[in-house]
PDB file of C-alpha atoms in Angstrom:
ATOM      1  CA  MET A   5      24.222  15.826  -7.051  1.00  0.00           C
ATOM      2  CA  VAL A   6      20.811  15.955  -8.683  1.00  0.00           C
ATOM      3  CA  SER A   7      20.670  18.286 -11.662  1.00  0.00           C
ATOM      4  CA  GLU A   8      18.187  21.143 -11.548  1.00  0.00           C
ATOM      5  CA  ARG A   9      17.540  20.534 -15.240  1.00  0.00           C
ATOM      6  CA  GLU A  10      15.811  17.218 -14.565  1.00  0.00           C
ATOM      7  CA  PRO A  11      13.460  17.221 -11.588  1.00  0.00           C
ATOM      8  CA  ILE A  12      12.956  14.181  -9.398  1.00  0.00           C
ATOM      9  CA  THR A  13      10.059  12.103 -10.716  1.00  0.00           C
ATOM     10  CA  ASN A  14      10.789   8.878  -8.814  1.00  0.00           C
ATOM     11  CA  ARG A  15       7.652   8.145  -6.796  1.00  0.00           C
ATOM     12  CA  LEU A  16       9.457   6.442  -3.941  1.00  0.00           C
ATOM     13  CA  LEU A  17      11.608   9.526  -3.382  1.00  0.00           C
ATOM     14  CA  LEU A  18       8.669  11.911  -3.745  1.00  0.00           C
ATOM     15  CA  ALA A  19       6.742   9.961  -1.094  1.00  0.00           C
ATOM     16  CA  LEU A  20       9.476  10.553   1.506  1.00  0.00           C
ATOM     17  CA  PRO A  21       9.205  13.351   4.095  1.00  0.00           C
ATOM     18  CA  PRO A  22      10.885  16.557   2.812  1.00  0.00           C
ATOM     19  CA  ALA A  23      13.596  16.416   5.486  1.00  0.00           C
ATOM     20  CA  THR A  24      14.524  12.859   4.505  1.00  0.00           C
ATOM     21  CA  LEU A  25      14.640  13.691   0.802  1.00  0.00           C
ATOM     22  CA  ALA A  26      16.757  16.764   1.551  1.00  0.00           C
ATOM     23  CA  ARG A  27      19.410  14.584   3.223  1.00  0.00           C
ATOM     24  CA  LEU A  28      19.478  12.097   0.351  1.00  0.00           C
ATOM     25  CA  THR A  29      19.541  14.580  -2.520  1.00  0.00           C
ATOM     26  CA  PRO A  30      23.176  15.800  -2.151  1.00  0.00           C
ATOM     27  CA  GLU A  31      24.341  12.168  -2.121  1.00  0.00           C
ATOM     28  CA  MET A  32      22.601  11.202  -5.370  1.00  0.00           C
ATOM     29  CA  GLU A  33      24.098  11.455  -8.841  1.00  0.00           C
ATOM     30  CA  LEU A  34      21.832  11.809 -11.868  1.00  0.00           C
ATOM     31  CA  ILE A  35      22.949   9.461 -14.638  1.00  0.00           C
ATOM     32  CA  GLN A  36      21.573   8.762 -18.094  1.00  0.00           C
ATOM     33  CA  THR A  37      20.638   5.127 -18.691  1.00  0.00           C
ATOM     34  CA  GLU A  38      21.082   3.555 -22.122  1.00  0.00           C
ATOM     35  CA  SER A  39      19.071   0.666 -23.518  1.00  0.00           C
ATOM     36  CA  GLY A  40      20.816  -2.656 -22.955  1.00  0.00           C
ATOM     37  CA  ALA A  41      23.212  -1.356 -20.299  1.00  0.00           C
ATOM     38  CA  VAL A  42      23.785  -3.830 -17.462  1.00  0.00           C
ATOM     39  CA  ILE A  43      23.679  -2.177 -14.046  1.00  0.00           C
ATOM     40  CA  ASP A  44      24.346  -5.288 -11.978  1.00  0.00           C
ATOM     41  CA  HIS A  45      25.658  -8.703 -13.000  1.00  0.00           C
ATOM     42  CA  VAL A  46      24.510 -11.926 -11.363  1.00  0.00           C
ATOM     43  CA  ASN A  47      26.577 -12.640  -8.219  1.00  0.00           C
ATOM     44  CA  GLY A  48      28.247  -9.241  -8.474  1.00  0.00           C
ATOM     45  CA  LEU A  49      28.721  -7.162  -5.333  1.00  0.00           C
ATOM     46  CA  ILE A  50      26.049  -4.470  -5.025  1.00  0.00           C
ATOM     47  CA  GLN A  51      27.784  -1.154  -4.353  1.00  0.00           C
ATOM     48  CA  HIS A  52      25.208   1.328  -5.623  1.00  0.00           C
ATOM     49  CA  LEU A  53      21.440   1.477  -5.866  1.00  0.00           C
ATOM     50  CA  TYR A  54      19.483   3.357  -8.525  1.00  0.00           C
ATOM     51  CA  PHE A  55      16.204   5.215  -8.111  1.00  0.00           C
ATOM     52  CA  VAL A  56      14.678   5.102 -11.603  1.00  0.00           C
ATOM     53  CA  ASN A  57      13.758   8.643 -12.616  1.00  0.00           C
ATOM     54  CA  ARG A  58      12.725   7.913 -16.197  1.00  0.00           C
ATOM     55  CA  GLY A  59      12.636   4.655 -18.159  1.00  0.00           C
ATOM     56  CA  ILE A  60      12.491   0.973 -17.201  1.00  0.00           C
ATOM     57  CA  VAL A  61      15.080  -1.284 -15.585  1.00  0.00           C
ATOM     58  CA  SER A  62      14.483  -5.033 -15.623  1.00  0.00           C
ATOM     59  CA  MET A  63      15.632  -7.909 -13.464  1.00  0.00           C
ATOM     60  CA  VAL A  64      16.477 -10.689 -15.898  1.00  0.00           C
ATOM     61  CA  LYS A  65      17.181 -14.360 -15.226  1.00  0.00           C
ATOM     62  CA  VAL A  66      19.515 -15.895 -17.800  1.00  0.00           C
ATOM     63  CA  MET A  67      19.485 -19.681 -18.182  1.00  0.00           C
ATOM     64  CA  ARG A  68      22.441 -21.905 -19.094  1.00  0.00           C
ATOM     65  CA  ASP A  69      21.333 -22.189 -22.719  1.00  0.00           C
ATOM     66  CA  GLY A  70      21.304 -18.405 -23.080  1.00  0.00           C
ATOM     67  CA  ARG A  71      17.558 -17.931 -22.946  1.00  0.00           C
ATOM     68  CA  SER A  72      16.392 -15.180 -20.636  1.00  0.00           C
ATOM     69  CA  VAL A  73      13.196 -13.911 -19.082  1.00  0.00           C
ATOM     70  CA  GLU A  74      12.260 -10.889 -17.040  1.00  0.00           C
ATOM     71  CA  VAL A  75      11.344 -11.688 -13.447  1.00  0.00           C
ATOM     72  CA  GLY A  76      10.683  -8.106 -12.397  1.00  0.00           C
ATOM     73  CA  ALA A  77      10.623  -4.554 -13.733  1.00  0.00           C
ATOM     74  CA  ILE A  78      11.379  -1.252 -12.025  1.00  0.00           C
ATOM     75  CA  GLY A  79      10.091   2.056 -13.302  1.00  0.00           C
ATOM     76  CA  VAL A  80       9.679   5.494 -11.779  1.00  0.00           C
ATOM     77  CA  GLU A  81       8.042   3.890  -8.751  1.00  0.00           C
ATOM     78  CA  GLY A  82      11.136   2.170  -7.452  1.00  0.00           C
ATOM     79  CA  ILE A  83      14.752   1.407  -6.751  1.00  0.00           C
ATOM     80  CA  THR A  84      17.060  -1.356  -7.956  1.00  0.00           C
ATOM     81  CA  ASP A  85      18.259  -4.115  -5.611  1.00  0.00           C
ATOM     82  CA  SER A  86      16.161  -2.994  -2.654  1.00  0.00           C
ATOM     83  CA  ASN A  87      16.947  -6.306  -0.958  1.00  0.00           C
ATOM     84  CA  ALA A  88      20.546  -5.071  -0.619  1.00  0.00           C
ATOM     85  CA  LEU A  89      19.304  -2.808   2.170  1.00  0.00           C
ATOM     86  CA  PHE A  90      18.183  -5.839   4.139  1.00  0.00           C
ATOM     87  CA  GLY A  91      21.304  -7.990   4.132  1.00  0.00           C
ATOM     88  CA  VAL A  92      21.707  -9.255   0.546  1.00  0.00           C
ATOM     89  CA  ASP A  93      25.226  -8.341  -0.623  1.00  0.00           C
ATOM     90  CA  VAL A  94      25.242  -9.743  -4.164  1.00  0.00           C
ATOM     91  CA  ALA A  95      22.880  -9.438  -7.125  1.00  0.00           C
ATOM     92  CA  ILE A  96      20.642 -12.461  -7.648  1.00  0.00           C
ATOM     93  CA  THR A  97      19.592 -11.431 -11.168  1.00  0.00           C
ATOM     94  CA  GLU A  98      21.021  -9.407 -14.019  1.00  0.00           C
ATOM     95  CA  THR A  99      19.740  -5.837 -13.831  1.00  0.00           C
ATOM     96  CA  MET A 100      19.424  -4.325 -17.297  1.00  0.00           C
ATOM     97  CA  VAL A 101      18.066  -1.103 -18.784  1.00  0.00           C
ATOM     98  CA  GLN A 102      15.160  -1.885 -21.106  1.00  0.00           C
ATOM     99  CA  VAL A 103      13.679   1.565 -21.746  1.00  0.00           C
ATOM    100  CA  PRO A 104      16.370   4.279 -21.651  1.00  0.00           C
ATOM    101  CA  GLY A 105      16.035   7.316 -19.439  1.00  0.00           C
ATOM    102  CA  SER A 106      17.728   8.397 -16.233  1.00  0.00           C
ATOM    103  CA  ALA A 107      18.339   7.242 -12.688  1.00  0.00           C
ATOM    104  CA  LEU A 108      19.567   8.643  -9.402  1.00  0.00           C
ATOM    105  CA  LYS A 109      22.623   6.706  -8.246  1.00  0.00           C
ATOM    106  CA  ILE A 110      23.342   6.438  -4.525  1.00  0.00           C
ATOM    107  CA  SER A 111      25.857   4.564  -2.408  1.00  0.00           C
ATOM    108  CA  ARG A 112      24.444   1.436  -0.842  1.00  0.00           C
ATOM    109  CA  THR A 113      26.575   2.046   2.268  1.00  0.00           C
ATOM    110  CA  PHE A 114      25.236   5.576   2.715  1.00  0.00           C
ATOM    111  CA  LEU A 115      21.620   4.575   2.192  1.00  0.00           C
ATOM    112  CA  SER A 116      21.980   1.664   4.617  1.00  0.00           C
ATOM    113  CA  ARG A 117      23.297   4.040   7.286  1.00  0.00           C
ATOM    114  CA  GLU A 118      20.392   6.388   6.690  1.00  0.00           C
ATOM    115  CA  LEU A 119      17.969   3.498   7.143  1.00  0.00           C
ATOM    116  CA  GLU A 120      19.402   2.924  10.606  1.00  0.00           C
ATOM    117  CA  ARG A 121      18.934   6.527  11.704  1.00  0.00           C
ATOM    118  CA  ASP A 122      15.756   7.555   9.874  1.00  0.00           C
ATOM    119  CA  ARG A 123      12.629   5.704  10.927  1.00  0.00           C
ATOM    120  CA  ASP A 124      10.475   7.242   8.168  1.00  0.00           C
ATOM    121  CA  LEU A 125      12.941   6.162   5.483  1.00  0.00           C
ATOM    122  CA  ARG A 126      13.144   2.641   6.842  1.00  0.00           C
ATOM    123  CA  ARG A 127       9.365   2.342   7.068  1.00  0.00           C
ATOM    124  CA  MET A 128       8.929   3.472   3.455  1.00  0.00           C
ATOM    125  CA  MET A 129      11.671   1.176   2.180  1.00  0.00           C
ATOM    126  CA  GLU A 130      10.152  -1.795   4.020  1.00  0.00           C
ATOM    127  CA  ARG A 131       6.761  -0.999   2.506  1.00  0.00           C
ATOM    128  CA  TYR A 132       8.322  -0.703  -0.935  1.00  0.00           C
ATOM    129  CA  TRP A 133      10.140  -4.024  -0.482  1.00  0.00           C
ATOM    130  CA  ARG A 134       6.838  -5.730   0.332  1.00  0.00           C
ATOM    131  CA  PHE A 135       5.277  -4.080  -2.715  1.00  0.00           C
ATOM    132  CA  ALA A 136       8.142  -5.263  -4.945  1.00  0.00           C
ATOM    133  CA  PHE A 137       7.830  -8.808  -3.621  1.00  0.00           C
ATOM    134  CA  GLY A 138       4.097  -8.689  -4.313  1.00  0.00           C
ATOM    135  CA  GLN A 139       4.823  -7.637  -7.886  1.00  0.00           C
ATOM    136  CA  LEU A 140       7.002 -10.703  -8.381  1.00  0.00           C
ATOM    137  CA  ALA A 141       4.038 -12.850  -7.365  1.00  0.00           C
ATOM    138  CA  GLN A 142       1.725 -10.823  -9.615  1.00  0.00           C
ATOM    139  CA  THR A 143       4.043 -11.284 -12.594  1.00  0.00           C
ATOM    140  CA  ALA A 144       4.371 -15.022 -11.980  1.00  0.00           C
ATOM    141  CA  ALA A 145       0.588 -15.392 -11.971  1.00  0.00           C
ATOM    142  CA  CYS A 146       0.254 -13.111 -15.006  1.00  0.00           C
ATOM    143  CA  ASN A 147       2.764 -15.115 -17.045  1.00  0.00           C
ATOM    144  CA  ARG A 148       0.954 -18.337 -16.227  1.00  0.00           C
ATOM    145  CA  LEU A 149      -2.686 -17.281 -16.607  1.00  0.00           C
ATOM    146  CA  HIS A 150      -2.961 -14.445 -19.109  1.00  0.00           C
ATOM    147  CA  THR A 151      -2.616 -14.348 -22.879  1.00  0.00           C
ATOM    148  CA  LEU A 152       0.400 -12.899 -24.643  1.00  0.00           C
ATOM    149  CA  GLU A 153      -1.711 -10.046 -26.023  1.00  0.00           C
ATOM    150  CA  GLU A 154      -2.991  -9.139 -22.545  1.00  0.00           C
ATOM    151  CA  ARG A 155       0.489  -9.274 -21.055  1.00  0.00           C
ATOM    152  CA  CYS A 156       1.955  -7.252 -23.907  1.00  0.00           C
ATOM    153  CA  CYS A 157      -0.608  -4.503 -23.325  1.00  0.00           C
ATOM    154  CA  ARG A 158       0.205  -4.515 -19.623  1.00  0.00           C
ATOM    155  CA  TRP A 159       3.902  -4.119 -20.286  1.00  0.00           C
ATOM    156  CA  LEU A 160       3.386  -1.360 -22.860  1.00  0.00           C
ATOM    157  CA  LEU A 161       1.253   0.569 -20.362  1.00  0.00           C
ATOM    158  CA  THR A 162       3.886   0.128 -17.672  1.00  0.00           C
ATOM    159  CA  SER A 163       6.593   1.327 -20.064  1.00  0.00           C
ATOM    160  CA  HIS A 164       4.468   4.302 -21.080  1.00  0.00           C
ATOM    161  CA  ASP A 165       4.061   5.330 -17.444  1.00  0.00           C
ATOM    162  CA  SER A 166       7.792   5.303 -16.772  1.00  0.00           C
ATOM    163  CA  ALA A 167       9.076   6.554 -20.133  1.00  0.00           C
ATOM    164  CA  LEU A 168       7.242   9.853 -19.455  1.00  0.00           C
ATOM    165  CA  ALA A 169       6.631  10.154 -23.194  1.00  0.00           C
ATOM    166  CA  ASP A 170       4.275   8.689 -25.791  1.00  0.00           C
ATOM    167  CA  THR A 171       7.181   7.595 -27.993  1.00  0.00           C
ATOM    168  CA  PHE A 172      10.106   5.596 -26.627  1.00  0.00           C
ATOM    169  CA  PRO A 173      12.697   3.012 -27.764  1.00  0.00           C
ATOM    170  CA  LEU A 174      11.652  -0.613 -27.307  1.00  0.00           C
ATOM    171  CA  THR A 175      12.785  -3.428 -29.578  1.00  0.00           C
ATOM    172  CA  HIS A 176      10.903  -6.659 -30.165  1.00  0.00           C
ATOM    173  CA  GLU A 177      13.911  -8.538 -28.760  1.00  0.00           C
ATOM    174  CA  PHE A 178      13.662  -6.749 -25.427  1.00  0.00           C
ATOM    175  CA  LEU A 179       9.896  -7.097 -25.353  1.00  0.00           C
ATOM    176  CA  ALA A 180      10.283 -10.830 -25.941  1.00  0.00           C
ATOM    177  CA  THR A 181      12.616 -11.014 -22.939  1.00  0.00           C
ATOM    178  CA  MET A 182      10.110  -9.135 -20.827  1.00  0.00           C
ATOM    179  CA  LEU A 183       7.309 -11.479 -21.795  1.00  0.00           C
ATOM    180  CA  GLY A 184       9.283 -14.706 -21.778  1.00  0.00           C
ATOM    181  CA  THR A 185       8.460 -15.558 -25.371  1.00  0.00           C
ATOM    182  CA  THR A 186       9.994 -15.489 -28.852  1.00  0.00           C
ATOM    183  CA  ARG A 187      10.648 -12.459 -31.005  1.00  0.00           C
ATOM    184  CA  SER A 188       8.370 -13.851 -33.721  1.00  0.00           C
ATOM    185  CA  SER A 189       5.482 -14.155 -31.243  1.00  0.00           C
ATOM    186  CA  VAL A 190       6.028 -10.568 -30.117  1.00  0.00           C
ATOM    187  CA  SER A 191       6.090  -9.378 -33.736  1.00  0.00           C
ATOM    188  CA  LEU A 192       2.736 -11.042 -34.424  1.00  0.00           C
ATOM    189  CA  THR A 193       1.210  -9.535 -31.281  1.00  0.00           C
ATOM    190  CA  ALA A 194       2.577  -6.089 -32.131  1.00  0.00           C
ATOM    191  CA  LYS A 195       0.962  -6.339 -35.568  1.00  0.00           C
ATOM    192  CA  VAL A 196      -2.400  -7.121 -33.948  1.00  0.00           C
ATOM    193  CA  LEU A 197      -2.095  -4.099 -31.643  1.00  0.00           C
ATOM    194  CA  HIS A 198      -0.985  -1.920 -34.547  1.00  0.00           C
ATOM    195  CA  ARG A 199      -3.963  -2.964 -36.682  1.00  0.00           C
ATOM    196  CA  ALA A 200      -6.254  -2.203 -33.748  1.00  0.00           C
ATOM    197  CA  GLY A 201      -4.842   1.330 -33.719  1.00  0.00           C
ATOM    198  CA  TYR A 202      -3.317   1.045 -30.245  1.00  0.00           C
ATOM    199  CA  ILE A 203       0.347   1.519 -31.181  1.00  0.00           C
ATOM    200  CA  ASP A 204       2.700   2.503 -33.962  1.00  0.00           C
ATOM    201  CA  TYR A 205       6.183   1.069 -34.216  1.00  0.00           C
ATOM    202  CA  VAL A 206       9.131   1.445 -36.544  1.00  0.00           C
ATOM    203  CA  ARG A 207      12.738   0.300 -36.144  1.00  0.00           C
ATOM    204  CA  GLY A 208      12.638  -0.270 -32.408  1.00  0.00           C
ATOM    205  CA  ILE A 209      10.559   2.810 -31.601  1.00  0.00           C
ATOM    206  CA  ILE A 210       7.097   2.426 -30.041  1.00  0.00           C
ATOM    207  CA  THR A 211       4.430   5.141 -30.031  1.00  0.00           C
ATOM    208  CA  ILE A 212       1.372   4.796 -27.824  1.00  0.00           C
ATOM    209  CA  VAL A 213      -1.582   5.936 -29.952  1.00  0.00           C
ATOM    210  CA  ASP A 214      -4.633   4.677 -28.058  1.00  0.00           C
ATOM    211  CA  ARG A 215      -3.911   4.224 -24.358  1.00  0.00           C
ATOM    212  CA  PRO A 216      -7.565   3.506 -23.403  1.00  0.00           C
ATOM    213  CA  GLY A 217      -7.548   0.711 -25.976  1.00  0.00           C
ATOM    214  CA  LEU A 218      -4.457  -0.821 -24.382  1.00  0.00           C
ATOM    215  CA  GLU A 219      -6.036  -0.525 -20.932  1.00  0.00           C
ATOM    216  CA  GLU A 220      -9.187  -2.276 -22.124  1.00  0.00           C
ATOM    217  CA  THR A 221      -7.198  -5.115 -23.705  1.00  0.00           C
ATOM    218  CA  SER A 222      -4.706  -5.497 -20.864  1.00  0.00           C
ATOM    219  CA  CYS A 223      -5.167  -8.103 -18.166  1.00  0.00           C
ATOM    220  CA  GLU A 224      -6.265  -7.079 -14.672  1.00  0.00           C
ATOM    221  CA  CYS A 225      -2.659  -6.946 -13.443  1.00  0.00           C
ATOM    222  CA  TYR A 226      -1.974  -3.423 -14.710  1.00  0.00           C
ATOM    223  CA  ALA A 227      -4.940  -1.900 -12.862  1.00  0.00           C
ATOM    224  CA  GLU A 228      -4.127  -3.838  -9.696  1.00  0.00           C
ATOM    225  CA  THR A 229      -0.512  -2.694  -9.763  1.00  0.00           C
ATOM    226  CA  THR A 230      -1.523   0.924 -10.332  1.00  0.00           C
ATOM    227  CA  THR A 231      -3.925   0.775  -7.393  1.00  0.00           C
ATOM    228  CA  GLU A 232      -1.199  -0.624  -5.139  1.00  0.00           C
ATOM    229  CA  MET A 233       1.256   2.066  -6.233  1.00  0.00           C
ATOM    230  CA  ASN A 234      -1.208   4.841  -5.468  1.00  0.00           C
ATOM    231  CA  ARG A 235      -1.939   3.297  -2.084  1.00  0.00           C
ATOM    232  CA  LEU A 236       1.772   3.122  -1.269  1.00  0.00           C
ATOM    233  CA  PHE A 237       3.027   6.417  -2.651  1.00  0.00           C
ATOM    234  CA  GLY A 238      -0.108   8.549  -2.912  1.00  0.00           C
ATOM    235  CA  PRO A 239      -1.726   9.545  -6.220  1.00  0.00           C
ATOM    236  CA  GLU A 240      -0.073  12.969  -6.033  1.00  0.00           C
ATOM    237  CA  THR A 241       3.330  11.377  -6.796  1.00  0.00           C
ATOM    238  CA  GLN A 242       2.191  10.172 -10.234  1.00  0.00           C
ATOM    239  CA  PRO A 243       4.077  11.800 -13.119  1.00  0.00           C
ATOM    240  CA  GLY A 244       2.039  14.847 -14.032  1.00  0.00           C
ATOM    241  CA  GLY A 245      -0.045  14.389 -10.883  1.00  0.00           C
TER     242      GLY A 245
END
């Protein structure tokens, strides 16, 4: 059951009708998510889904030579493995916690049954699935067309939104995975952003100092994603909104 000590901040849940949320709440378990924890392994059977309540969970594709790259990220706007609700039984990527926080764990079987009986829930989940698919396309275009500095700013802003704090754990190794580049390249970019006064970082801890500066330097993808989220969930579901 959801703890009263940590309110629901997941935007997908907050956008549901009160009656729908009331039925889901007793079936959800609040868990703490630790950086680096693997929620789902590639080709593993999906038994539970996780509404991210705080932090960032990433879908990571690992190649044969051990290199890996993020192909999607889920923050407080979403749920892991949403395709499992539409017939996909096994995980197609590795799902890993990148920014620690918390999540609301729910049985895939229970949620699938609710989708069959609750039209409002199904409609919202279908809309979210289309949004998530659109974000995959957005990220693919972003990785191909935008500079590392622009993409780094975008990802830091996204992390800031879902960490629900100005300071949060984020190592250069994880950031390199998110951006599909090397740790040394990330370190150089972080130094540029630090000199500009946008961030501070020490021993795997990032502090957002100048958010407007990051927004100005970021590529267009962050603003477009934010607009789509507000259209889908309503601006009132934003953390602090």
